[in-house]
PDB file of C-alpha atoms in Angstrom:
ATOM      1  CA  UNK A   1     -36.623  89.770 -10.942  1.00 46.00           C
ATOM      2  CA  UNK A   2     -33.325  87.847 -11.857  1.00 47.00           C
ATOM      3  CA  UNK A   3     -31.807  89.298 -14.657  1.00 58.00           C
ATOM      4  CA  UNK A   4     -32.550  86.298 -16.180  1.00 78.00           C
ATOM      5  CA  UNK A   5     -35.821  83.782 -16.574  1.00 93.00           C
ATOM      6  CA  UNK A   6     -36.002  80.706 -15.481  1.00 97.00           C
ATOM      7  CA  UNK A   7     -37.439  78.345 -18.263  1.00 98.00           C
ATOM      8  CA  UNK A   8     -39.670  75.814 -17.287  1.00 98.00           C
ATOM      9  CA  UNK A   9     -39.249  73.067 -19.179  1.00 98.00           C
ATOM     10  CA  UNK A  10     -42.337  70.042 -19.928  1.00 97.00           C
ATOM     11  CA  UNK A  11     -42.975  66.710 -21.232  1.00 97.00           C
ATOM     12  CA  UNK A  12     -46.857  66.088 -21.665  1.00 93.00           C
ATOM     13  CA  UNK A  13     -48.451  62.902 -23.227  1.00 85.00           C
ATOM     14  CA  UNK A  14     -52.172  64.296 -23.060  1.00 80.00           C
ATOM     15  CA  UNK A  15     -51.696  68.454 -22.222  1.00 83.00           C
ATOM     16  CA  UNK A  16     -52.269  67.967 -18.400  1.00 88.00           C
ATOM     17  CA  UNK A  17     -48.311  68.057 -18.027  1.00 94.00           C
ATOM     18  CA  UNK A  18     -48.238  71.418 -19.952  1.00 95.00           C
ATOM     19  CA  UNK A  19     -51.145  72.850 -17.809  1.00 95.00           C
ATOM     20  CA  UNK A  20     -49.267  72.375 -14.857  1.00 96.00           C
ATOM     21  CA  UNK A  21     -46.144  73.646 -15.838  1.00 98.00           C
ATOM     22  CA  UNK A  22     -47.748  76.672 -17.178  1.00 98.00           C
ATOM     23  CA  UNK A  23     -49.557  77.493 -14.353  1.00 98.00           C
ATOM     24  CA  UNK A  24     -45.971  76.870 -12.480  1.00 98.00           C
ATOM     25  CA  UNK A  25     -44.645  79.814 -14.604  1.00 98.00           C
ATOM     26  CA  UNK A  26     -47.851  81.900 -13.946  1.00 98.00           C
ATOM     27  CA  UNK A  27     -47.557  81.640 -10.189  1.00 97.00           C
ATOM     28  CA  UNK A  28     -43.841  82.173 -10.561  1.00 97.00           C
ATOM     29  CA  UNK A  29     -44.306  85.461 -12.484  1.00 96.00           C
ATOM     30  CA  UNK A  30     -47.288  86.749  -9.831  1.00 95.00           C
ATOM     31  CA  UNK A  31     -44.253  85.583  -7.354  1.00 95.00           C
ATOM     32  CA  UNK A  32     -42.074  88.517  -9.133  1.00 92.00           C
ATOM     33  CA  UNK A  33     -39.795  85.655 -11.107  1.00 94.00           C
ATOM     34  CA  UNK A  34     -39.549  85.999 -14.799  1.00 95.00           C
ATOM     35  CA  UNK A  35     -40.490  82.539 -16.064  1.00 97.00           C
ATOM     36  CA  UNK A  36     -41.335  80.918 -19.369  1.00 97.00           C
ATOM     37  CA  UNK A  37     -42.708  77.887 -19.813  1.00 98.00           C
ATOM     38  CA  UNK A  38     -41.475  75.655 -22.852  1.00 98.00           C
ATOM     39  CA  UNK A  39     -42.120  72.272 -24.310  1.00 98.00           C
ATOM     40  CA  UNK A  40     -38.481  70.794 -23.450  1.00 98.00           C
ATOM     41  CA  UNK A  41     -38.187  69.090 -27.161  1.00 97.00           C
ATOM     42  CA  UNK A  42     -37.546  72.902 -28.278  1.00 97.00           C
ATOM     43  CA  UNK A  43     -35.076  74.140 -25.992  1.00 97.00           C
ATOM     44  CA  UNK A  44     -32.053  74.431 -27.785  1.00 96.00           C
ATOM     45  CA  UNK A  45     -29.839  76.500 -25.579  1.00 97.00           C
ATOM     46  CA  UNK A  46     -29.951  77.025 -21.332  1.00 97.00           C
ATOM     47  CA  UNK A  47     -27.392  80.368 -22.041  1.00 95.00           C
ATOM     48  CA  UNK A  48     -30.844  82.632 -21.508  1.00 94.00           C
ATOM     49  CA  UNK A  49     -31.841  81.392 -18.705  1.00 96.00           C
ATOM     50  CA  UNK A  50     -31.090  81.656 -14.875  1.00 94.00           C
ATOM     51  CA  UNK A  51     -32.684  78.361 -13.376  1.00 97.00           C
ATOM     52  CA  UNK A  52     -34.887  75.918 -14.530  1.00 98.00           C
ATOM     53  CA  UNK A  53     -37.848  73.760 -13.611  1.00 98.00           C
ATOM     54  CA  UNK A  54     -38.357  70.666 -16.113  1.00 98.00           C
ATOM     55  CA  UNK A  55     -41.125  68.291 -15.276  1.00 97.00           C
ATOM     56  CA  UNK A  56     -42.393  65.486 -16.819  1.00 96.00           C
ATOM     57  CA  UNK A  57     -45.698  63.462 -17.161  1.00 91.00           C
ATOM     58  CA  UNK A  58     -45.148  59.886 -15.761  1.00 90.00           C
ATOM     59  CA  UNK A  59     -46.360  56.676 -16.960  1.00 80.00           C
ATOM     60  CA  UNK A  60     -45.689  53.394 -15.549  1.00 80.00           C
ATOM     61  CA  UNK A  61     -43.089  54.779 -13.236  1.00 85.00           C
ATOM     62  CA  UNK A  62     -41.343  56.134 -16.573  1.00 88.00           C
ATOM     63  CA  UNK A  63     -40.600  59.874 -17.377  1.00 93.00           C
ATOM     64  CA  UNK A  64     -41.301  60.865 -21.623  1.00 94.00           C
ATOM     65  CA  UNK A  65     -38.756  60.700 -23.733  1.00 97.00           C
ATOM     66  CA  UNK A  66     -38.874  64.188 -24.224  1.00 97.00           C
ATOM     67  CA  UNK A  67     -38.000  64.913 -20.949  1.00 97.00           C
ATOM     68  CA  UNK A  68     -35.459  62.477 -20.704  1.00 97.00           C
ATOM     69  CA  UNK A  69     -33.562  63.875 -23.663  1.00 97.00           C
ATOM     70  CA  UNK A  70     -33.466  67.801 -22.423  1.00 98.00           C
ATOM     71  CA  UNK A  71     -31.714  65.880 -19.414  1.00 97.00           C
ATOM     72  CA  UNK A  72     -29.135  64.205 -21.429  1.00 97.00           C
ATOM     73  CA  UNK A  73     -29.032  67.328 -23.929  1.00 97.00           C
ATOM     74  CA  UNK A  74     -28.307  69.837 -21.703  1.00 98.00           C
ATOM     75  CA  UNK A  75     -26.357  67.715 -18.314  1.00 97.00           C
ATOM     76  CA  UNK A  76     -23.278  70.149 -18.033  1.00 97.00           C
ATOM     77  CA  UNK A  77     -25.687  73.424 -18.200  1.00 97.00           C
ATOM     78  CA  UNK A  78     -27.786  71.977 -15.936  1.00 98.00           C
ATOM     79  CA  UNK A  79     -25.720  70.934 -13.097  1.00 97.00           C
ATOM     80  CA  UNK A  80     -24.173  74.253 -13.571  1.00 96.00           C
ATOM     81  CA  UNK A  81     -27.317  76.354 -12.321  1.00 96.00           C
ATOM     82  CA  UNK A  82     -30.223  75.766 -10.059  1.00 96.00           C
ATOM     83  CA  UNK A  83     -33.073  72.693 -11.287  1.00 97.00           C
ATOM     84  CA  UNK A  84     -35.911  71.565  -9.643  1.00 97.00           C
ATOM     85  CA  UNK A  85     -37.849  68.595 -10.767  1.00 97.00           C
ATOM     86  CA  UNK A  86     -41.333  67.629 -11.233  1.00 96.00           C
ATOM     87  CA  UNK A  87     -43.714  65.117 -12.100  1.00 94.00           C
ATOM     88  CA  UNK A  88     -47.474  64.709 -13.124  1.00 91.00           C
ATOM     89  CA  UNK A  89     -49.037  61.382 -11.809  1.00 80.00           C
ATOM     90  CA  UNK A  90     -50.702  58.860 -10.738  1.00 63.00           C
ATOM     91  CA  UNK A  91     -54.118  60.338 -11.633  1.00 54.00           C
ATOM     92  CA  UNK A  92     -55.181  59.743  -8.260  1.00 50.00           C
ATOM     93  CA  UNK A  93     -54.436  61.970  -5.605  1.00 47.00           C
ATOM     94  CA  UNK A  94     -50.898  61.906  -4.669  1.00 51.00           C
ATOM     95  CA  UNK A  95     -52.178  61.888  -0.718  1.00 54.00           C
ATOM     96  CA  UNK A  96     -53.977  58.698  -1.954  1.00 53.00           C
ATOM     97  CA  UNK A  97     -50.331  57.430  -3.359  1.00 51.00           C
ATOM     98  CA  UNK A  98     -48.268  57.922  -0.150  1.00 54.00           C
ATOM     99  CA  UNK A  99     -46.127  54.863  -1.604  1.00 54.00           C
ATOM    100  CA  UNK A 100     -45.935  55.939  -4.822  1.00 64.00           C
ATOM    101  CA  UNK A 101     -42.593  55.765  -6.124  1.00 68.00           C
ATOM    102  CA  UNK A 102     -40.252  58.605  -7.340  1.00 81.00           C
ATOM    103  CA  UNK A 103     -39.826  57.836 -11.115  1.00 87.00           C
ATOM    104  CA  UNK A 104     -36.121  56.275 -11.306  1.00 89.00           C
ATOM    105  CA  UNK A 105     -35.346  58.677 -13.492  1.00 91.00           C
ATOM    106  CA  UNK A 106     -36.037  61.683 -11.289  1.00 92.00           C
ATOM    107  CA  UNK A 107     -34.203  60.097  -8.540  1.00 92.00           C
ATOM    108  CA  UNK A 108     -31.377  59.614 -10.676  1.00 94.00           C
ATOM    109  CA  UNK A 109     -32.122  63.355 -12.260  1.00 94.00           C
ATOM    110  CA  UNK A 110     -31.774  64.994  -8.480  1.00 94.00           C
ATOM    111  CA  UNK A 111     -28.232  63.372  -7.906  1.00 95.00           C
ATOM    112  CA  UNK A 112     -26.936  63.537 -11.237  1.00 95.00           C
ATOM    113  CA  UNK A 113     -27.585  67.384 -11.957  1.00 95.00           C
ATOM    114  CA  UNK A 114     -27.776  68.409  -8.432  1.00 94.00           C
ATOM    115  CA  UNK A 115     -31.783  68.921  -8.376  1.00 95.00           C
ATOM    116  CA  UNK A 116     -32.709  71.254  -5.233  1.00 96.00           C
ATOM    117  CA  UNK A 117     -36.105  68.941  -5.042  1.00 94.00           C
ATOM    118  CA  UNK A 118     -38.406  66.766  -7.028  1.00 94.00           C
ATOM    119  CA  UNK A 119     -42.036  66.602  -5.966  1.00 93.00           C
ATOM    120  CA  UNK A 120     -44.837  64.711  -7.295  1.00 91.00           C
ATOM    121  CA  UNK A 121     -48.190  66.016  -8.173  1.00 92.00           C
ATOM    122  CA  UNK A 122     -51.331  64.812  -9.353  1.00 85.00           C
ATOM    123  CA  UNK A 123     -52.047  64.127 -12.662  1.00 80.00           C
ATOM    124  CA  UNK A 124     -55.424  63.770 -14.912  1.00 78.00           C
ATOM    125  CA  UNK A 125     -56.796  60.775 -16.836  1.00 71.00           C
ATOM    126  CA  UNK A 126     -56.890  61.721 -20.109  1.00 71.00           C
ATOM    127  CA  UNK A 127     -59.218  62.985 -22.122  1.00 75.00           C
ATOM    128  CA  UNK A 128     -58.293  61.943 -25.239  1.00 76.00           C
ATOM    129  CA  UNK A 129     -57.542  58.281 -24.379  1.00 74.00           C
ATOM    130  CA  UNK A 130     -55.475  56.726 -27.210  1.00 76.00           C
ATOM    131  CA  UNK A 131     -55.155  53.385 -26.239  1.00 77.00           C
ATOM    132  CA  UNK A 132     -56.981  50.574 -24.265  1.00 76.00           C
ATOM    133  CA  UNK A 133     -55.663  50.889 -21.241  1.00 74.00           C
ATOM    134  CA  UNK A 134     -56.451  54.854 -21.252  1.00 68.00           C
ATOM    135  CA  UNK A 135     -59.938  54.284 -22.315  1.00 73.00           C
ATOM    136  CA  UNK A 136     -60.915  51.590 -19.874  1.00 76.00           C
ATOM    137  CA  UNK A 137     -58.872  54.174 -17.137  1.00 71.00           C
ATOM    138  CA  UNK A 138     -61.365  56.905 -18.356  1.00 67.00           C
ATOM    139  CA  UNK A 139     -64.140  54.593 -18.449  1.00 76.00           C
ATOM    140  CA  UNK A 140     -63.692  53.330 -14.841  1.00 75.00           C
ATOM    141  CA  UNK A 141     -63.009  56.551 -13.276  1.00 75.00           C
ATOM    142  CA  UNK A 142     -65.784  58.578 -11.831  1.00 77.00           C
ATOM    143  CA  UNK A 143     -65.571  62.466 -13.901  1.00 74.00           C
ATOM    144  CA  UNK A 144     -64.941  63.656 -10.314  1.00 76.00           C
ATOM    145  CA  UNK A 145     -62.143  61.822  -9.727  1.00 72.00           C
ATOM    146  CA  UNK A 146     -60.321  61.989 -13.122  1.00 70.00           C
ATOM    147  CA  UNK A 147     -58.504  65.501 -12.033  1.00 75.00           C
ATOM    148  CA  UNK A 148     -55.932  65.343  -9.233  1.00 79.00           C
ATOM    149  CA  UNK A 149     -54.260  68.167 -10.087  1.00 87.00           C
ATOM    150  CA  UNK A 150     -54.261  70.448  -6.462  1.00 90.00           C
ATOM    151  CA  UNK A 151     -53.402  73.852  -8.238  1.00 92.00           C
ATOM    152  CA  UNK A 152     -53.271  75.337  -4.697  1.00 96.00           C
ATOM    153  CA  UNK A 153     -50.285  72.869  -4.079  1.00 94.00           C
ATOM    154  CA  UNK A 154     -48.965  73.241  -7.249  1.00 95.00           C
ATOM    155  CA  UNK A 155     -49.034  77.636  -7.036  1.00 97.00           C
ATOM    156  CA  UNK A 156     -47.312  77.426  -3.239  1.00 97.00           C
ATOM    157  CA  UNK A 157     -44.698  74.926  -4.629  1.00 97.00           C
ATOM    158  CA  UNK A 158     -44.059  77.129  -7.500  1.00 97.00           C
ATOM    159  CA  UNK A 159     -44.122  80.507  -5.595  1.00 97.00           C
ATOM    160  CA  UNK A 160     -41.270  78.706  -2.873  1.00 96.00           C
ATOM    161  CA  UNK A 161     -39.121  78.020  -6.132  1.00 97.00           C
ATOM    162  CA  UNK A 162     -39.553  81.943  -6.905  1.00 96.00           C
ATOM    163  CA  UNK A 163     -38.413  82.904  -3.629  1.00 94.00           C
ATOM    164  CA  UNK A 164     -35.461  80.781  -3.598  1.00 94.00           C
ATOM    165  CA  UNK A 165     -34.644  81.897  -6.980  1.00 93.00           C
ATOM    166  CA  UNK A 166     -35.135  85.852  -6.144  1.00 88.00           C
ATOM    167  CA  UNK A 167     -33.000  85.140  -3.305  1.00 86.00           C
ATOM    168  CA  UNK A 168     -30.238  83.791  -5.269  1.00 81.00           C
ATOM    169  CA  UNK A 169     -31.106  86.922  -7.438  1.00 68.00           C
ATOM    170  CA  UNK A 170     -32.533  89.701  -5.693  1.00 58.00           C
ATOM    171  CA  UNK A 171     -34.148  92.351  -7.762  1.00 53.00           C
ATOM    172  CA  UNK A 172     -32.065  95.355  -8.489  1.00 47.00           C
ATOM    173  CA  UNK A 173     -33.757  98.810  -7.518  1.00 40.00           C
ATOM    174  CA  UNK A 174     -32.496 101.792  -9.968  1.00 42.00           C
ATOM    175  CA  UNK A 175     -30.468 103.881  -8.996  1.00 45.00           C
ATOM    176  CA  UNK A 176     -31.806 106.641  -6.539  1.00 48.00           C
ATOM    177  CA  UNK A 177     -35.097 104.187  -5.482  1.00 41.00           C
ATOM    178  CA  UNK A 178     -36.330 103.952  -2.466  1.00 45.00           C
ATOM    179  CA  UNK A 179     -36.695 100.629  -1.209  1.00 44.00           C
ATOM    180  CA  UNK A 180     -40.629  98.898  -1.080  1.00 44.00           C
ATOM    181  CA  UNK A 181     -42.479  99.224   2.480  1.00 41.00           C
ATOM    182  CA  UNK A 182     -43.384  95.811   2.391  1.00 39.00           C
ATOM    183  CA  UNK A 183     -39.371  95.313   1.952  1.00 40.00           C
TER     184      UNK A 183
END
């Protein structure tokens, strides 16, 4: 593990935001990479962590605010260690979206901080629909088609993001080990 986590840092409107990025930190962890994940309006301080993955749930090609602010909050500690970006949306699959656009603000996000990646996944309609247009979107979608999150997708991308950041850090062995036969 690096001798420091990496946080991984959310925005999420209806929870389906926060289920991915926790199940981004679970996959990282199984992956051997101490990871946390956070809502990014409570981050204070980047000082405790070694990388980090912020994502954001994405609504008319906008990031939230929340994640938008961590950006701005913490620019020079960010482009100072290794970021990848995500986001959660459309609600359709994203294979159905092939032109879906990156939200400006990731695109600006990757060259501004120096963001290794951004990827899109899937999002969720939500269940708790709090305005019109989320209750006709919940109305009008079939219940089988109201989940695009591909947690396969979501565990490989999140595992490749632990390997690049144990190879940045590679575990220390104590003193006298003997390295792992899978090593």
């Amino acid at each position: 593990m690096s001798t420091l986590p990496v946080l991984v840092a959310y925005a999420s409107k209806h929870s389906a935001t926060a289920e991915i990025a926790e199940r981004i930190a679970a996959a990282m962890r199984e992956a051997g990479c101490d990871a946390q994940a956070r809502p990014a309006a409570e981050v204070d301080d980047l000082s405790a962590y070694a990388a980090v993955v912020l994502g954001s749930a994405v609504y008319a090609k906008r990031w939230q605010r929340d994640a938008r602010a961590f950006a701005r909050r913490h620019r020079a500690a960010l482009r100072a260690m290794p970021v990848w970006l995500f986001s959660s949306g459309p609600f359709g699959a994203v294979q159905e979206h092939p032109t879906a656009p990156t939200p400006p603000v990731a695109e600006r996000l990757v060259k501004e901080l120096g963001a290794r990646e951004h990827v899109m996944f899937g999002g969720r309609v939500p269940t708790d629909p709090g305005n019109f247009v989320e209750r006709a979107m919940l109305k009008n979608t079939p219940p089988e088609r109201r989940d695009a999150r591909d947690w396969p997708v979501i565990e490989a991308w999140a595992r490749g993001v632990a390997a690049q950041v144990a190879a940045r850090w590679p575990r220390r062995r104590p003193r006298g080990a003997t390295p792992d036969a899978r090593s």
